[in-house]
Coordinates of C-alpha atoms in Angstrom, one line a residue:
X1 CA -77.9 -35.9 -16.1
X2 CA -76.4 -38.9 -14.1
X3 CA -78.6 -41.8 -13.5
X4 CA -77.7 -42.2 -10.2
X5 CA -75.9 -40.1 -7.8
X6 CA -73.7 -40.7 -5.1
X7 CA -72.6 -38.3 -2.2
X8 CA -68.8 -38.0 -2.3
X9 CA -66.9 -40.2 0.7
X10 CA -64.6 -37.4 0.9
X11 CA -64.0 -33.7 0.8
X12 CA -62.5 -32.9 -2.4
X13 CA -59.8 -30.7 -1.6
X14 CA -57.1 -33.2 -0.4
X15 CA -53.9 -33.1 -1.7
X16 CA -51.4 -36.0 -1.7
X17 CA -47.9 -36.0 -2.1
X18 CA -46.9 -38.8 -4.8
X19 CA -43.2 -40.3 -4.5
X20 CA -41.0 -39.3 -7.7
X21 CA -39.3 -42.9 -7.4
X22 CA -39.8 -46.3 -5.5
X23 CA -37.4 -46.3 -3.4
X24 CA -35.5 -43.6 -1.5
X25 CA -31.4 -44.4 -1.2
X26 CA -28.4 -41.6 0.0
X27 CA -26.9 -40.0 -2.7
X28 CA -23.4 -41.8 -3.3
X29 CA -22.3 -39.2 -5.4
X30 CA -22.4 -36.7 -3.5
X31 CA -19.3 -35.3 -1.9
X32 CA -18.0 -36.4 1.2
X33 CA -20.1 -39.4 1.1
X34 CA -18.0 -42.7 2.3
X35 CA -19.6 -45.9 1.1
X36 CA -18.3 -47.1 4.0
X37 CA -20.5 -44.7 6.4
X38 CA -24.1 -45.8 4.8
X39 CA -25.9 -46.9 7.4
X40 CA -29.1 -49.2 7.9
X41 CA -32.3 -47.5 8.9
X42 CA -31.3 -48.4 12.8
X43 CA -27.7 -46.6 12.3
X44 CA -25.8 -49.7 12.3
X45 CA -23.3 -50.3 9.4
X46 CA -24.2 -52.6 7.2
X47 CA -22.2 -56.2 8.3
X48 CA -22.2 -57.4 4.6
X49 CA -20.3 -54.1 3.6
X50 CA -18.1 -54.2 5.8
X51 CA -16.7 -57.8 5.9
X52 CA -16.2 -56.7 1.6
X53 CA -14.1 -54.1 2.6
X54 CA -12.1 -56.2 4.8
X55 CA -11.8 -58.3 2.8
X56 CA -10.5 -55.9 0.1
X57 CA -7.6 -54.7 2.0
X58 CA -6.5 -58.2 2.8
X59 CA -6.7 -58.7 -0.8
X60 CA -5.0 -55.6 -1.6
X61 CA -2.2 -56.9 1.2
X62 CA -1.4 -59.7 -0.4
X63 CA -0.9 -58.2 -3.4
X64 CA 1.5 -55.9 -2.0
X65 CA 3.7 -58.6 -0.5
X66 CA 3.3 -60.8 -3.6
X67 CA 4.5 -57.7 -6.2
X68 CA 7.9 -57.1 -3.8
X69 CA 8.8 -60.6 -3.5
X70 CA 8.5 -61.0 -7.1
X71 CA 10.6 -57.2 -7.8
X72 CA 13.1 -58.9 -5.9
X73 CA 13.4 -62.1 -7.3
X74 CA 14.0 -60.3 -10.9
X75 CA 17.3 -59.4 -9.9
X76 CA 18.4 -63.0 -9.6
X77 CA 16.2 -64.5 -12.0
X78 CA 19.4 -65.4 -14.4
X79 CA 21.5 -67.1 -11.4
X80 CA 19.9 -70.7 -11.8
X81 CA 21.4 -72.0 -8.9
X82 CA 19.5 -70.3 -6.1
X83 CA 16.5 -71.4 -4.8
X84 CA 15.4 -68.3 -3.2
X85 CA 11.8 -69.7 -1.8
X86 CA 13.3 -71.4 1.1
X87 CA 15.3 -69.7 3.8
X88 CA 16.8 -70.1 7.1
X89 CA 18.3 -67.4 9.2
X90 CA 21.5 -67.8 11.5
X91 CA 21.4 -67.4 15.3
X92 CA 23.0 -64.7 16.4
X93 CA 26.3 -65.5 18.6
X94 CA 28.0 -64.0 21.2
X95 CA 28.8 -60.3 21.3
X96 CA 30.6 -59.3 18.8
X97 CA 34.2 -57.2 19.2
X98 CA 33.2 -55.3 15.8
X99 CA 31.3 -52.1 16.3
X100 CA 31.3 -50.9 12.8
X101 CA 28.0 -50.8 10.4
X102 CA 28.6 -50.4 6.5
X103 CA 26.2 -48.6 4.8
X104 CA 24.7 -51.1 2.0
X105 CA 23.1 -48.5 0.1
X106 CA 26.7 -46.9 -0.4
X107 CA 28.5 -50.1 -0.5
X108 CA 25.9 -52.3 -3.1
X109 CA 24.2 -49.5 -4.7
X110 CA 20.6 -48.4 -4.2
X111 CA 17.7 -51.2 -5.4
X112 CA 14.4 -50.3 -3.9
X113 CA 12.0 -53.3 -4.1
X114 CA 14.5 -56.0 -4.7
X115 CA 16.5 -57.8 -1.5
X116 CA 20.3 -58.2 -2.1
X117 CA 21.2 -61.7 -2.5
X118 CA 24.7 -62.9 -2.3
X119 CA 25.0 -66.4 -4.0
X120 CA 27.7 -69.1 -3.0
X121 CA 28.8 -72.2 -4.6
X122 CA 30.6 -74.5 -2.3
X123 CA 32.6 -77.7 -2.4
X124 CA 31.0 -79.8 0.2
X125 CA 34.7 -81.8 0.9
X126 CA 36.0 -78.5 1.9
X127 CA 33.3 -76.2 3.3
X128 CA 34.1 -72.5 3.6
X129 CA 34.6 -71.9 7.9
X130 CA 35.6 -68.1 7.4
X131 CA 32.5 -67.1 5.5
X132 CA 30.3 -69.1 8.2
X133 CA 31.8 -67.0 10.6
X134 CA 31.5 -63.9 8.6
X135 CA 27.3 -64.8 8.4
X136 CA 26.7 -65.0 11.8
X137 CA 28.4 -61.4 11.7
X138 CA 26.7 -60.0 9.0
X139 CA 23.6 -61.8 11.0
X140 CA 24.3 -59.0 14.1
X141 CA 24.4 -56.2 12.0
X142 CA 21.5 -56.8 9.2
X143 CA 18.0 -58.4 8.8
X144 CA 20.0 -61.8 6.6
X145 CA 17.7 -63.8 4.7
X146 CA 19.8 -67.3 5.0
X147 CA 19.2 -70.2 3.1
X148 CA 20.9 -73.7 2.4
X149 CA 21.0 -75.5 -0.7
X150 CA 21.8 -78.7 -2.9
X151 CA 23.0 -78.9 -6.3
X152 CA 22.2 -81.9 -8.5
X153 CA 25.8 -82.5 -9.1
X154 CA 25.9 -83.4 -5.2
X155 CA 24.2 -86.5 -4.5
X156 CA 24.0 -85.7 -0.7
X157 CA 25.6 -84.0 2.1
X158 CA 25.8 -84.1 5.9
X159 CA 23.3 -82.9 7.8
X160 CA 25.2 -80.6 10.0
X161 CA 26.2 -78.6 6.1
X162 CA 22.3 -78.5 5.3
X163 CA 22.1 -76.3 9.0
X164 CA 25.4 -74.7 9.0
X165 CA 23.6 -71.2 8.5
X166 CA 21.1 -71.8 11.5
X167 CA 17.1 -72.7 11.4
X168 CA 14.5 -71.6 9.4
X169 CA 13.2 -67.8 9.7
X170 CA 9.7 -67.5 10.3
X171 CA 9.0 -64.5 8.6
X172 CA 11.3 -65.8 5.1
X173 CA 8.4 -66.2 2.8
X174 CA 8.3 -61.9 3.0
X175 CA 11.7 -60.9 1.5
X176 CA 10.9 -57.4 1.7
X177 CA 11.4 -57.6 5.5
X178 CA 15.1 -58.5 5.3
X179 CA 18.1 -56.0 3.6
X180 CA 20.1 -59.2 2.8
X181 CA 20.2 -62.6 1.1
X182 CA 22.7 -64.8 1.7
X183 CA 22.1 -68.2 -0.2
X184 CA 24.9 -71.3 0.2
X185 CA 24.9 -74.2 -2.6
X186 CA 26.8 -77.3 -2.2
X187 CA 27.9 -77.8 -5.5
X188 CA 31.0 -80.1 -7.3
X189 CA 33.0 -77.1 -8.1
X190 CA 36.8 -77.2 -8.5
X191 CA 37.2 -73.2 -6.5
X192 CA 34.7 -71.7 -4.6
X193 CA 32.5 -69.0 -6.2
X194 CA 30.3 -66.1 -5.5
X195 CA 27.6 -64.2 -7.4
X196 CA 26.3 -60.9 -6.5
X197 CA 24.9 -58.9 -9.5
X198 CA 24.7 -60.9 -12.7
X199 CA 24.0 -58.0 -14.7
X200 CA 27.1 -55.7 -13.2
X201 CA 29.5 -57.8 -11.7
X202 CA 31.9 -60.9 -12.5
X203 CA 32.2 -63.9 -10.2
X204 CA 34.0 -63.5 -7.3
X205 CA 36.5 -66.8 -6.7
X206 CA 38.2 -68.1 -3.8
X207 CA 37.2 -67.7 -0.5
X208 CA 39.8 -65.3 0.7
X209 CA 38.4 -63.0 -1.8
X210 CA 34.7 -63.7 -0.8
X211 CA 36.0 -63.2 2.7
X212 CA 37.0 -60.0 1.6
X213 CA 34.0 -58.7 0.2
X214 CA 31.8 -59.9 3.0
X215 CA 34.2 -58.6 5.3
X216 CA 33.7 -55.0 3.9
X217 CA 30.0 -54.8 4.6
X218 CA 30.5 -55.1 8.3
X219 CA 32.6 -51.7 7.8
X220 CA 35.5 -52.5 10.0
X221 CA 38.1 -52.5 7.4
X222 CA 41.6 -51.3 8.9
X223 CA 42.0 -47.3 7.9
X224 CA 45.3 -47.8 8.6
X225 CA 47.0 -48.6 4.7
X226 CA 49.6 -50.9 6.8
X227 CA 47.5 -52.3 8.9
X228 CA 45.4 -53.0 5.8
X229 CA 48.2 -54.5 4.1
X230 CA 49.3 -57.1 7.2
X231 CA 45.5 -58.3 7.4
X232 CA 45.8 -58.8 3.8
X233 CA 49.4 -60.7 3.8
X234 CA 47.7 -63.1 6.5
X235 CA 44.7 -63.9 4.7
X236 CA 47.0 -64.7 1.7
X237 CA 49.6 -66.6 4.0
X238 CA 46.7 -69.1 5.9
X239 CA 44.9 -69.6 2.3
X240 CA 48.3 -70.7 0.7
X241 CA 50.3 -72.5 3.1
X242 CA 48.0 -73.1 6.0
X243 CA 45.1 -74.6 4.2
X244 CA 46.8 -75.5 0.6
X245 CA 51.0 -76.5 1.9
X246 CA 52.2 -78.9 3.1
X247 CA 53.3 -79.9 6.2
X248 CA 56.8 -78.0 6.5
X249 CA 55.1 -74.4 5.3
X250 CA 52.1 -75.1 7.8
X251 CA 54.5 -75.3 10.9
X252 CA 56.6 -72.0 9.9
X253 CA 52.9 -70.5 9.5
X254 CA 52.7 -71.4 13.4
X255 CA 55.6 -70.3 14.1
X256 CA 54.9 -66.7 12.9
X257 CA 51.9 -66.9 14.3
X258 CA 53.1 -68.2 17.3
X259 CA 55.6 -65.0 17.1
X260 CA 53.2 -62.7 16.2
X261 CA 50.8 -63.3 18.5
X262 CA 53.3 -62.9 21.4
X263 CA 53.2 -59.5 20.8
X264 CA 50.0 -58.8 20.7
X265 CA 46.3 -60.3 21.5
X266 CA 45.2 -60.5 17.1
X267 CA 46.9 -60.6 14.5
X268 CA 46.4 -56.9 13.7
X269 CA 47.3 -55.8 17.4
X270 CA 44.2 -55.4 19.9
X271 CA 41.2 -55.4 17.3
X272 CA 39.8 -58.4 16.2
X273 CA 40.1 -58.7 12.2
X274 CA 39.1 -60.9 9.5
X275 CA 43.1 -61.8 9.7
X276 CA 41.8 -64.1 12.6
X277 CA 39.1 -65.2 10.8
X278 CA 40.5 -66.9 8.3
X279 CA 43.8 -67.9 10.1
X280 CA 41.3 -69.7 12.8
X281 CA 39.3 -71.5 10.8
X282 CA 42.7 -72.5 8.2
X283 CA 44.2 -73.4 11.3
X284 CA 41.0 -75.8 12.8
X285 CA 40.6 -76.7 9.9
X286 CA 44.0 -78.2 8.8
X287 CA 43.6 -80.3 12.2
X288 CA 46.8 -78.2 13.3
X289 CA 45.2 -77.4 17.1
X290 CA 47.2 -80.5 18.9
X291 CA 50.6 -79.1 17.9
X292 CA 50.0 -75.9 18.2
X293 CA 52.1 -73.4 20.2
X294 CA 51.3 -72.2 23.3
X295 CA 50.7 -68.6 21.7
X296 CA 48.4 -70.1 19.0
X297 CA 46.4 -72.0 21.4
X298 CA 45.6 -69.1 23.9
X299 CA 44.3 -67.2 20.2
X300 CA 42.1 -70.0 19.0
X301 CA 40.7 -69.8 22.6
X302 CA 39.9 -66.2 22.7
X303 CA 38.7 -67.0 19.3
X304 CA 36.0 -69.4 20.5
X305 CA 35.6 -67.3 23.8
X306 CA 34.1 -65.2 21.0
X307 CA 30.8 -66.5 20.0
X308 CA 31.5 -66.4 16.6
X309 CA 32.9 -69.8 15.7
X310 CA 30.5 -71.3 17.0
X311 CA 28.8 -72.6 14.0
X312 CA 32.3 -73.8 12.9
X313 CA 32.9 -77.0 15.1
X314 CA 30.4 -79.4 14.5
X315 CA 31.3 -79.0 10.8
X316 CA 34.8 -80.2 12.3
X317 CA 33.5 -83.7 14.2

């Protein structure tokens, strides 16, 4: 029997519903759950959260842009000459009188991830005017990652040769933006030289036969085999006698030219070719303008009417 003995403070009977844990939290694991959708106890998303998961996919971003500019520089990785981090990109000129669009795919082959550089090594005493002009083409037709160089065997240039492709594009540090690179390095090099695929391809030499291969990736070849084979004979003739002969084969070049282009507006008849091209810019640059016949002088005028040698005459001053 109790000593003492106390009245109870409350019925007996109550029954109380202890918690199984501390703290109650949303199951994550539960399908169709989004971390992304847990919400405070006032609805609101968690601020913290959400500026993690921003962050996240700038992070992830980044990384994107980061694993295609380095996918792309593995395919030029061996050619030790380009510099591929800092670009320009050509202005655009005039109009052109080309309407044709090659298809790279077809034309380089297929490389997904990696841009398509085309590589140049240049004399700076003679710099190459056709395939200036041929890049502001190519420029009209294609997003053209452009970029200048200097090669240690060059102790210094002009500054006109250092802008000859055009200013500085401001989206060049993402090269998966652009579907072609087109690098120029003044170099001490007896012939000019291009480099395409390292892996596939031999160097291309000359710049009549660079000419040609840019040429084709504007697709506006001649179909015509004869018309194929006169653009052909005038590259040959302005590379060989215009830019490389003396002075008695330069004026029979004029002359022919002179004749030829009595008969018709170009060199190829009423399309503009890369005959004219070359044969301009042989022509300007030879210094042959002043004596020029009346024929050849209305040409380099319709030339420059053009747009396209634009980026040709202050390389000339």
């Amino acid at each position: 029997m109790p000593m003492y003995q106390v009245k109870p403070v409350s019925p007996g009977d109550i029954k109380i519903d202890l918690p199984t844990c501390m703290y109650k939290l949303p199951n994550i694991h539960a399908q169709g759950m989004n971390c992304s959708e847990h919400a405070l106890q006032n609805g609101e998303v968690d601020p913290a959260l959400k500026a993690l998961e921003d962050r996240q996919d700038e992070v992830l971003r980044r990384l994107y842009e980061l694993k295609t500019m380095v996918d792309g520089l593995t395919k030029t990785v061996s050619t030790p000459d380009a510099d591929l981090d800092a670009t320009t990109l050509s202005q655009a000129p005039a109009e052109s009188v080309l309407r044709g669009t090659a298809d790279l795919d077809s034309l380089l082959g297929k490389d997904l991830g990696a841009l398509r550089d085309i590589v140049i090594n240049a004399n700076p005493a003679r710099p190459p005017l056709s395939l200036l002009v041929l890049h502001g083409l190519l420029c009209q037709r294609y997003q053209v990652l452009s970029s200048v160089h200097l090669h240690s065997s060059v102790s210094a240039v002009p500054p006109p040769l250092m802008s000859c492709l055009g200013p500085r594009h401001i989206d060049s540090y993402a090269r998966h933006r652009f579907q072609l690179g087109f690098t120029l390095i003044w170099k001490d090099v007896s012939k000019l030289q291009m480099k395409f695929s390292t892996q596939n391809m031999c160097p291309i030499e000359g710049e009549a036969n660079v000419a040609r291969f840019l040429f084709r990736l504007l697709g506006a070849e001649p179909q015509d085999p004869v018309a194929a084979t006169q653009m052909d004979s005038w590259i040959d003739t302005a590379v060989f006698q215009l830019a490389e002969g003396g002075n008695k084969e330069r004026a029979a070049v004029l002359r022919s030219l002179n004749g030829a282009l009595g008969r018709s507006p170009w060199l190829l008849g009423q399309e503009f070719s890369l005959a004219d091209v070359v044969c301009a810019c042989c022509v300007l640059q030879a210094g042959q303008t002043g004596s020029a016949p009346a024929n050849v002088e209305r040409w380099l005028k319709s030339c420059q009417n053009l747009g396209h040698f634009d980026c040709v005459y202050p390389l000339l001053q």
